[in-house]
XYZ file of N, CA and C in Angstrom:
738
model
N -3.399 7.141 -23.045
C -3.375 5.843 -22.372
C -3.930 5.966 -20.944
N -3.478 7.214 -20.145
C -4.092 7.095 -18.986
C -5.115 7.216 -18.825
N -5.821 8.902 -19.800
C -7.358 9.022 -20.000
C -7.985 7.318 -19.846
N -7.452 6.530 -20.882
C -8.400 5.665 -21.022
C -8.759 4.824 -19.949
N -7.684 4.968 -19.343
C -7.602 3.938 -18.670
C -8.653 4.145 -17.311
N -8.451 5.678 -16.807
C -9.002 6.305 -15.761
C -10.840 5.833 -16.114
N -10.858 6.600 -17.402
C -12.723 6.226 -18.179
C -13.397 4.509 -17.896
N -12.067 3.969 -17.823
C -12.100 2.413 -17.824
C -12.488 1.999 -16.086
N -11.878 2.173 -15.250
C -11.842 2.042 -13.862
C -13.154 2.695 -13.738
N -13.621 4.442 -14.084
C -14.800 4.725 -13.856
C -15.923 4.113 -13.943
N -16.117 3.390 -14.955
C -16.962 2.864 -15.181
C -16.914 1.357 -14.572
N -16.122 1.157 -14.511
C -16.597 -0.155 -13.586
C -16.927 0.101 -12.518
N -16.668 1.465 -11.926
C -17.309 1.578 -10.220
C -18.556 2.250 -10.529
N -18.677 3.238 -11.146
C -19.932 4.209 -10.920
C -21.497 3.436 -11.754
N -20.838 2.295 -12.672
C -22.198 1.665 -13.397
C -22.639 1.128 -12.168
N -22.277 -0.057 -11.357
C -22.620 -0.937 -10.236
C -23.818 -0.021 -9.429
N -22.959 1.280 -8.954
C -23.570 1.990 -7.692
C -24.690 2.266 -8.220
N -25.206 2.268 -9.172
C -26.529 2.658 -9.811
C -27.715 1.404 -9.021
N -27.171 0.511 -8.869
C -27.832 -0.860 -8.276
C -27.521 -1.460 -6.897
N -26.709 -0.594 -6.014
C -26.513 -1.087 -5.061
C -27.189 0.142 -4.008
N -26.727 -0.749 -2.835
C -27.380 0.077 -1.178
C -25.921 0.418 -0.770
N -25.001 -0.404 -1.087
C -23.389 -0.512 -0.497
C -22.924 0.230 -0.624
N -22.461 1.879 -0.990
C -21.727 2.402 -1.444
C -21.247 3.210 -0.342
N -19.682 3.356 0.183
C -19.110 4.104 0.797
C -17.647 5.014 0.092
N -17.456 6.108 1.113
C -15.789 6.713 0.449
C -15.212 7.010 1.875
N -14.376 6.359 1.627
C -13.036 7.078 2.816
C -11.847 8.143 2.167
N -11.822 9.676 2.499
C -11.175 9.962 2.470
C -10.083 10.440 3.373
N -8.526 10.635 2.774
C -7.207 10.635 4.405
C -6.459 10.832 4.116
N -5.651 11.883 4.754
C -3.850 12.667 4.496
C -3.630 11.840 5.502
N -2.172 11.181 4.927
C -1.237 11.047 5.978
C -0.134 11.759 6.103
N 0.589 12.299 6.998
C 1.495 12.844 6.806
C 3.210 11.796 7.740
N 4.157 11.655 7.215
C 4.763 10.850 7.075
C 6.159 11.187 7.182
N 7.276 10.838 8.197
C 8.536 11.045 8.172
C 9.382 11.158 6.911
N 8.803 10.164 6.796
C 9.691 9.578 5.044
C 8.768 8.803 4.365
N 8.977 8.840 3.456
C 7.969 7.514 2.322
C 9.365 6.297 2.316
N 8.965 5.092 2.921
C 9.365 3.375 2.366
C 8.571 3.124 1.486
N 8.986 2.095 0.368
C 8.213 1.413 -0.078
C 8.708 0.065 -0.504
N 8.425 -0.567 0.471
C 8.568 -2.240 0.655
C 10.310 -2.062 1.077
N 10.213 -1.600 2.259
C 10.994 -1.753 2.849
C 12.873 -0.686 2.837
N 12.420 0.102 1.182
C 13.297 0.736 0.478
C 12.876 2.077 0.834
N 13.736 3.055 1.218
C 13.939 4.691 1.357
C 13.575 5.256 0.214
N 12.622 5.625 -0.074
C 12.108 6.649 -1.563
C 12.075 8.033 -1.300
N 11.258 8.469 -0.666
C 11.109 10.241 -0.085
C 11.818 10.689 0.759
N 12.283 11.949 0.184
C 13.286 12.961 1.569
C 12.201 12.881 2.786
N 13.068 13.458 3.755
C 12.514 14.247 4.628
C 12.842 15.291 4.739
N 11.791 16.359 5.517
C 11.490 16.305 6.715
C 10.277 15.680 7.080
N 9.364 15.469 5.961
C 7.895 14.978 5.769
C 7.478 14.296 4.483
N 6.644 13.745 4.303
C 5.743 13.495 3.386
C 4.510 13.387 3.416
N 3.201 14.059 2.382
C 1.963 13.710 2.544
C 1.710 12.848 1.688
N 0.397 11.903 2.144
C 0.036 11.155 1.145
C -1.604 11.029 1.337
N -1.711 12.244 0.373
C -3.718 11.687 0.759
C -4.252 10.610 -0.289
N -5.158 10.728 0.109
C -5.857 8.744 -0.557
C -7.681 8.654 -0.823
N -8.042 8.774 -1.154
C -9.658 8.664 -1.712
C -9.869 6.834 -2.166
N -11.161 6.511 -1.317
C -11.366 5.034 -1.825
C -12.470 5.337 -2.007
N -13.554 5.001 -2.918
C -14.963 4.493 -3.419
C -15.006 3.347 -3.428
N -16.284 2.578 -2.639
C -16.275 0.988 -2.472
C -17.733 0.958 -3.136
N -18.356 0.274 -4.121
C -19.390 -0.042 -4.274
C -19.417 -1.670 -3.877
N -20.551 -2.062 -2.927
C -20.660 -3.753 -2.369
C -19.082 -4.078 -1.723
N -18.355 -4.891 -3.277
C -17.292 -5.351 -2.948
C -16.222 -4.870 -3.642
N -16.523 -3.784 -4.547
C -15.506 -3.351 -5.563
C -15.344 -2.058 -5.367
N -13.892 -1.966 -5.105
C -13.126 -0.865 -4.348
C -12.658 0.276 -5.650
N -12.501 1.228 -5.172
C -11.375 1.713 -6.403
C -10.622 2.983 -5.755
N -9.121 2.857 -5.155
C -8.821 4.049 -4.800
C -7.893 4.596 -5.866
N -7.881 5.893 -4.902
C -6.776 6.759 -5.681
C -5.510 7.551 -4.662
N -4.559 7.148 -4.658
C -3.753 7.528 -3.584
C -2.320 8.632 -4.111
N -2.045 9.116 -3.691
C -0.701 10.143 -3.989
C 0.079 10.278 -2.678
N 1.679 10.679 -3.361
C 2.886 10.933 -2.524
C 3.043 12.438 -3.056
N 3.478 13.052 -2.169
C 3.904 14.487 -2.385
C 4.926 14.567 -1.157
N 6.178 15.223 -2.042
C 7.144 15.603 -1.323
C 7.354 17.115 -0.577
N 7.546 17.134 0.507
C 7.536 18.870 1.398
C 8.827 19.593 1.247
N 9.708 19.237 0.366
C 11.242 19.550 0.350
C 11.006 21.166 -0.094
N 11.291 22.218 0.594
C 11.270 23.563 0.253
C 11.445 24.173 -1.104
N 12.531 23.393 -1.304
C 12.983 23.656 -2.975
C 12.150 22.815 -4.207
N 11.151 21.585 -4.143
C 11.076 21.133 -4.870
C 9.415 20.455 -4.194
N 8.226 21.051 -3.914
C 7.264 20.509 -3.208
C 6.673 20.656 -4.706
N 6.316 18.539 -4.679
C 5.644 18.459 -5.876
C 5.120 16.803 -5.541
N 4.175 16.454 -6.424
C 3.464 15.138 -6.430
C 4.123 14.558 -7.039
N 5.064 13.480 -6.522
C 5.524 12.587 -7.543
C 5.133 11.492 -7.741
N 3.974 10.994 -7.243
C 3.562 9.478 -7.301
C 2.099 9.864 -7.168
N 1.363 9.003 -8.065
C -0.007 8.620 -8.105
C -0.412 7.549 -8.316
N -1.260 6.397 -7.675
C -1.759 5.230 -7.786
C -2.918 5.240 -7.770
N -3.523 4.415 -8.903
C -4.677 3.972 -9.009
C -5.225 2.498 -8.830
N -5.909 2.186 -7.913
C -6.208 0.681 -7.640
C -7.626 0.207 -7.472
N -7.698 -0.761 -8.183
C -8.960 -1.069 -8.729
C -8.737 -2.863 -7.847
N -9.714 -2.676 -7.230
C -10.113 -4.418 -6.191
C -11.448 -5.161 -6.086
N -10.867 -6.093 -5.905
C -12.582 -6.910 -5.573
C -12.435 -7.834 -4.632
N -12.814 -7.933 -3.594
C -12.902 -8.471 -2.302
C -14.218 -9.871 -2.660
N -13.691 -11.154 -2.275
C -14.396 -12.090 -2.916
C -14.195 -12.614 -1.205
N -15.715 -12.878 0.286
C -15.651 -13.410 0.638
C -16.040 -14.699 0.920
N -15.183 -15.941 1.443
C -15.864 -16.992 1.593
C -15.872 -17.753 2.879
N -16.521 -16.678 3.788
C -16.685 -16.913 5.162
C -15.068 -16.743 6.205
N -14.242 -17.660 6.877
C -13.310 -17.069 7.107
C -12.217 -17.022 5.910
N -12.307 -17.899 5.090
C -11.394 -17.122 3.759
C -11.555 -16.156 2.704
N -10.609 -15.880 2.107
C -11.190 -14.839 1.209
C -9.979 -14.342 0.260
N -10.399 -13.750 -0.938
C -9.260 -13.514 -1.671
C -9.868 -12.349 -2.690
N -8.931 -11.408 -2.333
C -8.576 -10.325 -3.192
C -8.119 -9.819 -4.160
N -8.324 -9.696 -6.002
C -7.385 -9.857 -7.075
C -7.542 -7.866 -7.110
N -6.283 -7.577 -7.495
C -6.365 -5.912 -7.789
C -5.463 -5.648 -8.861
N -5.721 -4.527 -9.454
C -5.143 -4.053 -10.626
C -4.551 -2.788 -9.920
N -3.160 -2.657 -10.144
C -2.618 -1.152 -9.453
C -1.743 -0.408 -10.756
N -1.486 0.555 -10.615
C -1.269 1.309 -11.807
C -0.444 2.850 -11.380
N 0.867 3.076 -11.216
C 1.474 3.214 -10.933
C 1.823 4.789 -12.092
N 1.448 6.153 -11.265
C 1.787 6.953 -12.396
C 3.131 7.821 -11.751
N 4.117 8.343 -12.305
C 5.103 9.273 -11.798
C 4.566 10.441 -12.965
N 4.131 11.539 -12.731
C 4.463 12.535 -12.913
C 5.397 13.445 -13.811
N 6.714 13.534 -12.679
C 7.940 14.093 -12.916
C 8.935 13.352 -13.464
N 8.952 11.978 -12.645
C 10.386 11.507 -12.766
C 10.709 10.158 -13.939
N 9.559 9.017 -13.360
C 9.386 8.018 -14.597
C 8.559 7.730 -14.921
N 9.207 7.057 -16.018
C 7.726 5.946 -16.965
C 6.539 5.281 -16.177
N 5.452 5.143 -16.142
C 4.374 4.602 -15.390
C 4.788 3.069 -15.349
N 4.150 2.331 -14.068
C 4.159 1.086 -14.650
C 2.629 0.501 -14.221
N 3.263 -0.842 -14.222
C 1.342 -1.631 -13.334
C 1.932 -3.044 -12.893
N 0.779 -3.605 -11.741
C 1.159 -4.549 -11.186
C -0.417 -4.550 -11.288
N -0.679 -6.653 -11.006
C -1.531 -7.189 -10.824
C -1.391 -7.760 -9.402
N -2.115 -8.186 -8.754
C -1.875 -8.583 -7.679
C -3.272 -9.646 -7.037
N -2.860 -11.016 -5.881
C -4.017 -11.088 -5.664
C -3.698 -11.514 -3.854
N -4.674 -10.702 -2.915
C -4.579 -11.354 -1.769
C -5.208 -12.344 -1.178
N -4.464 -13.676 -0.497
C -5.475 -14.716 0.305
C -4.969 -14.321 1.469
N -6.485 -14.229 2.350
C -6.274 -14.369 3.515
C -7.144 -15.311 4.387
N -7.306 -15.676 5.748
C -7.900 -16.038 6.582
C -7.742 -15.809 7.905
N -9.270 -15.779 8.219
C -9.631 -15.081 9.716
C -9.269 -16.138 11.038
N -8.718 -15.979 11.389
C -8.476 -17.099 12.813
C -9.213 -16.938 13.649
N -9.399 -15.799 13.814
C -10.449 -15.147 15.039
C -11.021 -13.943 14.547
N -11.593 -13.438 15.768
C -11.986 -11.950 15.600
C -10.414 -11.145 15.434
N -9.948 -11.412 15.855
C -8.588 -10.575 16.053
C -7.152 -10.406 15.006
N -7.408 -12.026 14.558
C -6.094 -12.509 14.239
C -6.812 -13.005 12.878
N -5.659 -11.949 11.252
C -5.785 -12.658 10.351
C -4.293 -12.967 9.782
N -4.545 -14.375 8.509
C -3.410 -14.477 8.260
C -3.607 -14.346 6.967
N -2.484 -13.335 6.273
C -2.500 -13.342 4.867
C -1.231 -13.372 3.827
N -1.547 -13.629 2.608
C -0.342 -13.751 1.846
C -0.911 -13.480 -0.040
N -0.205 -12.486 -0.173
C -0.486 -11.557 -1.298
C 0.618 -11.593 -2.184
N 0.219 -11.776 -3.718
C 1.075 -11.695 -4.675
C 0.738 -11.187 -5.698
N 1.997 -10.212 -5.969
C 2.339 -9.205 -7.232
C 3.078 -9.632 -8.581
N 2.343 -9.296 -9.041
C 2.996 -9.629 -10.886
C 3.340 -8.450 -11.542
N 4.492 -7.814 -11.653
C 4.607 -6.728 -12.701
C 4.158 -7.007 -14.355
N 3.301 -6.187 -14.924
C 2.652 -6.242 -16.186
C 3.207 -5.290 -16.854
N 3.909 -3.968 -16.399
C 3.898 -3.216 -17.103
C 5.222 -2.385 -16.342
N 6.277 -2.366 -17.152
C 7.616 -1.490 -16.307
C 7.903 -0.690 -16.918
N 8.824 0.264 -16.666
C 9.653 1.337 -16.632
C 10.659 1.050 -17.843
N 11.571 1.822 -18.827
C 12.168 1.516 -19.695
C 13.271 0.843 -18.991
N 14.063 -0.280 -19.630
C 14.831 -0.746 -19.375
C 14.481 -1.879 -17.825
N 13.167 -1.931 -17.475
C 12.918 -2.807 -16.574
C 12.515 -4.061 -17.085
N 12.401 -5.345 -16.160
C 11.922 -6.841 -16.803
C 10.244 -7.191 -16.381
N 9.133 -7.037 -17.698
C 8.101 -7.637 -16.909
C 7.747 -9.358 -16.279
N 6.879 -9.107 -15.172
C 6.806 -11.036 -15.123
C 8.026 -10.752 -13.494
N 7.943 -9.661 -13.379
C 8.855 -9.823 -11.900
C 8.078 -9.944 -10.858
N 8.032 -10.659 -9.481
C 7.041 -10.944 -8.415
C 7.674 -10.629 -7.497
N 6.743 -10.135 -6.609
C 6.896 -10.092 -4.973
C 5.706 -10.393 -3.983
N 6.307 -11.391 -3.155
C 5.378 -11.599 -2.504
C 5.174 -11.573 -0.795
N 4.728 -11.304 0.216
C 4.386 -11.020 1.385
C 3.356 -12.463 2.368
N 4.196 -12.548 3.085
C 3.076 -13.605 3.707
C 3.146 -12.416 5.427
N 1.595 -12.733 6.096
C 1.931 -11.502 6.928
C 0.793 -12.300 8.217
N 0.805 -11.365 9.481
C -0.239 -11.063 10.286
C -0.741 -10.107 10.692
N -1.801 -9.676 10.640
C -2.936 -8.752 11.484
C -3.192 -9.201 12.652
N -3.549 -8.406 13.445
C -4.198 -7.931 14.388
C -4.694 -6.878 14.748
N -6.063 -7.384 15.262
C -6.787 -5.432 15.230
C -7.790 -6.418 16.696
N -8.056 -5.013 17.650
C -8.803 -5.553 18.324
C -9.503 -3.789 19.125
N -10.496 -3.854 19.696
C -11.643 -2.764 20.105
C -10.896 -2.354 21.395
N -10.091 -1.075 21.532
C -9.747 -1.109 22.942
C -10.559 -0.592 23.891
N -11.503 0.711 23.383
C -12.612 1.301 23.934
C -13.583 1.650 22.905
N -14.571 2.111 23.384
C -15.868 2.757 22.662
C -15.387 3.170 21.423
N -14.431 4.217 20.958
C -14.037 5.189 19.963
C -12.266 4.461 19.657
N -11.787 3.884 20.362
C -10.159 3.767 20.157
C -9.977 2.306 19.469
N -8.986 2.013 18.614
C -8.622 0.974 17.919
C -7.228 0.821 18.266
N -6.792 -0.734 17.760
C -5.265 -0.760 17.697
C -5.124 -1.843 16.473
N -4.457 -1.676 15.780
C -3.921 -2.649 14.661
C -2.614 -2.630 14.393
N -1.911 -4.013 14.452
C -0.969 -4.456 13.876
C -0.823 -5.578 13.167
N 0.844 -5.411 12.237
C 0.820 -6.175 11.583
C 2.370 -6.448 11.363
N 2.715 -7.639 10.939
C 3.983 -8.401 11.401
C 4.173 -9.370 9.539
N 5.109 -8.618 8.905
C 5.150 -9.815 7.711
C 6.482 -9.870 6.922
N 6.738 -10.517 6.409
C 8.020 -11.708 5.062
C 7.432 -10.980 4.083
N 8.440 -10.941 3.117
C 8.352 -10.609 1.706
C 9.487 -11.329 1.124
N 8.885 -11.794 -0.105
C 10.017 -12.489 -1.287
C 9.986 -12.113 -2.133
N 11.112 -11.635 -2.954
C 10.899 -11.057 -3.995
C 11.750 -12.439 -4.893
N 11.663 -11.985 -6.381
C 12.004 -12.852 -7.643
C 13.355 -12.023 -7.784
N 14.226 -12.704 -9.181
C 15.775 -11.932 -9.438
C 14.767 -10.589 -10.008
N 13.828 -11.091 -10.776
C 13.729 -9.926 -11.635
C 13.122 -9.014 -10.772
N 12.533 -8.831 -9.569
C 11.853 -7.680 -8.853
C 13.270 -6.928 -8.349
N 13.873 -7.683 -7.813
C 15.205 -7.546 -7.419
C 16.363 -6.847 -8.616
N 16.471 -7.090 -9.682
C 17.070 -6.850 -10.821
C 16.718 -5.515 -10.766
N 15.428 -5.420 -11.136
C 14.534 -4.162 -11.510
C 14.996 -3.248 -10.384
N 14.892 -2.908 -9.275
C 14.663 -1.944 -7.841
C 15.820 -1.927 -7.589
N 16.879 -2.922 -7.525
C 18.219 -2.830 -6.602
C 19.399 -3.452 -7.744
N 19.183 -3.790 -8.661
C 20.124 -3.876 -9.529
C 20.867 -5.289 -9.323
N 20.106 -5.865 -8.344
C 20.582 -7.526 -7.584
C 20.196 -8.519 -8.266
N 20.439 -9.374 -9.020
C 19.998 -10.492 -10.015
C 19.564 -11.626 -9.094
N 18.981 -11.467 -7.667
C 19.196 -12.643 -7.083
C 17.961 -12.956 -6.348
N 16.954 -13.899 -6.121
C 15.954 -13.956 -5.335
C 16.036 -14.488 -4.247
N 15.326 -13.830 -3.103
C 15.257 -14.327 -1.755
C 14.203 -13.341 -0.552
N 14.425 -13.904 0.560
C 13.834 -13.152 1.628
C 14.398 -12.046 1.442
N 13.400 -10.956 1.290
C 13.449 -9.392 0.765
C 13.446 -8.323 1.988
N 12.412 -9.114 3.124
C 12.580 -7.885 4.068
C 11.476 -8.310 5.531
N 11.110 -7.481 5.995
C 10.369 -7.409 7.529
C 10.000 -6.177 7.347
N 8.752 -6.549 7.929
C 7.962 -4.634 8.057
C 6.966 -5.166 9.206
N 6.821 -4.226 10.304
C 6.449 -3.947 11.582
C 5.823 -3.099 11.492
N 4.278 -2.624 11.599
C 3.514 -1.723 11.551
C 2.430 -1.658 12.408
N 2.179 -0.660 12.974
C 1.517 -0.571 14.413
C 0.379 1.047 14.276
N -0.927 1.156 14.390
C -1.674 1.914 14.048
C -2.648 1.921 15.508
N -3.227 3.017 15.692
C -4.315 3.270 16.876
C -5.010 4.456 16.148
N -6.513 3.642 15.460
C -7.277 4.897 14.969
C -8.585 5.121 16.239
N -8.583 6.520 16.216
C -9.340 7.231 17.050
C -10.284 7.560 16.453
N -11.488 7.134 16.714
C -12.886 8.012 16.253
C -13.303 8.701 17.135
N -13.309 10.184 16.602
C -13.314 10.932 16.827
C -14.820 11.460 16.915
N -15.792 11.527 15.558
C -17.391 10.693 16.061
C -17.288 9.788 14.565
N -18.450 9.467 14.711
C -18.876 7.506 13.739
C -18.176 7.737 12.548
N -17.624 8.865 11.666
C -17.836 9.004 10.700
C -16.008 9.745 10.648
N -15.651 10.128 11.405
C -13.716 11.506 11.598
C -13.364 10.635 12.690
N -12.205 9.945 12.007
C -10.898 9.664 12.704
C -9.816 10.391 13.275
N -8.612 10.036 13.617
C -7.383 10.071 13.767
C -6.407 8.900 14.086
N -5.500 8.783 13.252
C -4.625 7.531 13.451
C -3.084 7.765 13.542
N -2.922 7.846 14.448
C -0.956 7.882 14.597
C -0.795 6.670 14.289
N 0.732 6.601 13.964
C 1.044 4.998 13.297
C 2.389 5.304 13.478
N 3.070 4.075 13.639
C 5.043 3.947 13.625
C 4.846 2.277 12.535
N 5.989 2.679 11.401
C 6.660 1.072 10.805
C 7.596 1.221 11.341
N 8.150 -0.181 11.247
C 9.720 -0.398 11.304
C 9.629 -1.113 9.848
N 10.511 -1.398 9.410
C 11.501 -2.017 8.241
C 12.295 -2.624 7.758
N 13.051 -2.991 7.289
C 14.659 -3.780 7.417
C 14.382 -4.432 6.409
N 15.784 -4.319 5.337
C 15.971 -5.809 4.355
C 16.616 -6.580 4.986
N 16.361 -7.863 4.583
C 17.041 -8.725 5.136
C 18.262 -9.454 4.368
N 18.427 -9.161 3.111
C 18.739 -9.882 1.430
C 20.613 -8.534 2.223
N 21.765 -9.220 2.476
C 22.884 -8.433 2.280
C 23.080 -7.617 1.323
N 22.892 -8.394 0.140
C 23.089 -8.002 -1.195
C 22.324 -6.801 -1.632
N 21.167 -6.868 -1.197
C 20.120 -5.778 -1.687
C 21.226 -4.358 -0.858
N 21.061 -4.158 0.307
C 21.587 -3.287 1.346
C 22.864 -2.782 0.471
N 24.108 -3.775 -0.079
C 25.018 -3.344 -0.416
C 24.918 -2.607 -1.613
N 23.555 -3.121 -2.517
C 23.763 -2.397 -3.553
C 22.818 -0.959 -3.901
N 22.143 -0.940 -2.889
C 21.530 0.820 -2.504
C 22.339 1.615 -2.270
N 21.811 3.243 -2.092
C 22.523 4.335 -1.732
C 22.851 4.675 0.058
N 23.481 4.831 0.251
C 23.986 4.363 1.660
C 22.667 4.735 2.614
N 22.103 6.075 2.035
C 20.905 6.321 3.038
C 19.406 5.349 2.969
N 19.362 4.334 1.820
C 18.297 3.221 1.459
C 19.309 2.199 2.529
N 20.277 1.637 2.957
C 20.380 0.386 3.447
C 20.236 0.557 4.876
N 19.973 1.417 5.378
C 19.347 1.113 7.038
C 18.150 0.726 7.258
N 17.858 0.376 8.101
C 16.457 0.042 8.762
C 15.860 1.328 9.340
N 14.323 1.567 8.969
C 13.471 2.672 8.797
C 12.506 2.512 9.790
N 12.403 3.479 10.775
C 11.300 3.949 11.734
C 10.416 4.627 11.300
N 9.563 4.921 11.084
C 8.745 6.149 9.946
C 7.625 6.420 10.706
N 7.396 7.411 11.282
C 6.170 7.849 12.105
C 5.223 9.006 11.127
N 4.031 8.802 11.795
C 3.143 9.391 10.726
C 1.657 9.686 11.330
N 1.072 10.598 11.096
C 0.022 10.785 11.952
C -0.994 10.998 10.536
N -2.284 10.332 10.566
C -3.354 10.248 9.618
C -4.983 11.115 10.343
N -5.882 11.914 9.342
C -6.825 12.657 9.514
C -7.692 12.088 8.320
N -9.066 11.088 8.681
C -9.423 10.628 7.924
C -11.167 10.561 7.775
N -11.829 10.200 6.614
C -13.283 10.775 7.242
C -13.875 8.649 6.233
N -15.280 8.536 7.195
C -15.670 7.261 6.503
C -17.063 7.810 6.376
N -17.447 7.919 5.085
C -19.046 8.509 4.672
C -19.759 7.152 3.918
């Protein structure tokens, strides 16, 4: 199933590039206090890496990203994602549909989410966006047809020649069933806040560096009460990234 699936994604990126001028790859380790994900405590610490490979032909993206845990006793990849996008612009709007695909390794069943982002440009500086997830494919004993969704802001602006700054400020809602599924909570509502703040350094046109801090927080009581005591706090997560754009 995965073979196929991988042969499947290939080919939708590598036929295109045969016909285009567009083609770029970013590759990038991050290395990471802890792994959140959407707002929830997943990875020990003392660290986590997560390197990431994107191929963009024109407008169609396809990365490949991994989590690996540094725990002395147990350093292993437990997460792999595959995401397949298409960036559709229409001047300051624009909307993004992606296929993500969700492999564990070690621990569980794979799943997949569909997803699509709208956003719009206000300025050079300031975008506003709001992205939604459809689970297609879960874990045993999970519900498909569960959603979550994010309404958010960017900001990115040129501080010098080589230095950047980007942030971003956003809401998430989840459904009972996203909620059901992750936290065992049958209940839908405002899911959380995430605060994320990045300064990439080019280093020359082509080698970065990006330190970055999130913050986090659910906002849902219920969710908090029904995690493991070390998932219901609010998460600082610092992380420093080494990245190349060819």
């Amino acid at each position: 199933m995965i073979l196929e699936l991988l042969l499947f994604l290939c080919s939708m990126i590598f036929f295109p590039a045969a016909y285009s001028q567009d083609v770029t790859l970013n590759a990038e380790i991050e290395a990471k206090t802890k792994y959140v994900w959407r707002a929830v405590y997943v990875g020990p610490e003392p660290f986590v890496f997560q390197p990431s490979a994107t191929l963009s032909v024109d407008d169609l993206s396809f990365e490949i990203w991994a989590n690996m845990d540094t725990d002395p006793a147990r350093v292993t990849v437990n997460e792999v994602d595959y995401i397949l996008s298409y960036n559709i612009n229409l001047g300051s709007f624009g909307i993004e549909p992606a296929f993500i695909y969700y492999a564990y390794p070690v621990a569980f069943q794979n799943s997949a989410e569909i997803s699509a982002k709208l956003y719009y440009s206000i300025n050079n500086n300031f975008t506003l966006y709001n992205t939604h997830y459809f689970s297609v494919l879960g874990r045993d004993g999970y519900l498909n047809n569960a959603y979550y969704m994010d309404l958010g802001l960017e900001y990115s602006k040129q501080l010098l020649m080589k230095l950047f700054v980007q942030a971003d400020l956003s809401f998430a809602f989840a459904s009972s069933r996203f909620n059901l599924n992750n936290a065992n909570v049958d209940r839908a509502g405002l899911d959380n806040l995430i605060i994320d703040v990045q300064v990439p350094y080019y280093v020359t046109k082509h080698f970065y560096l990006r330190p970055r801090v999130t913050f986090s927080t659910l906002l849902m009581g219920a969710l908090r009460e029904s995690l493991r005591s070390k998932q219901r706090t609010s998460n600082f997560v610092f992380s420093f990234a080494i990245g190349t754009d060819i």
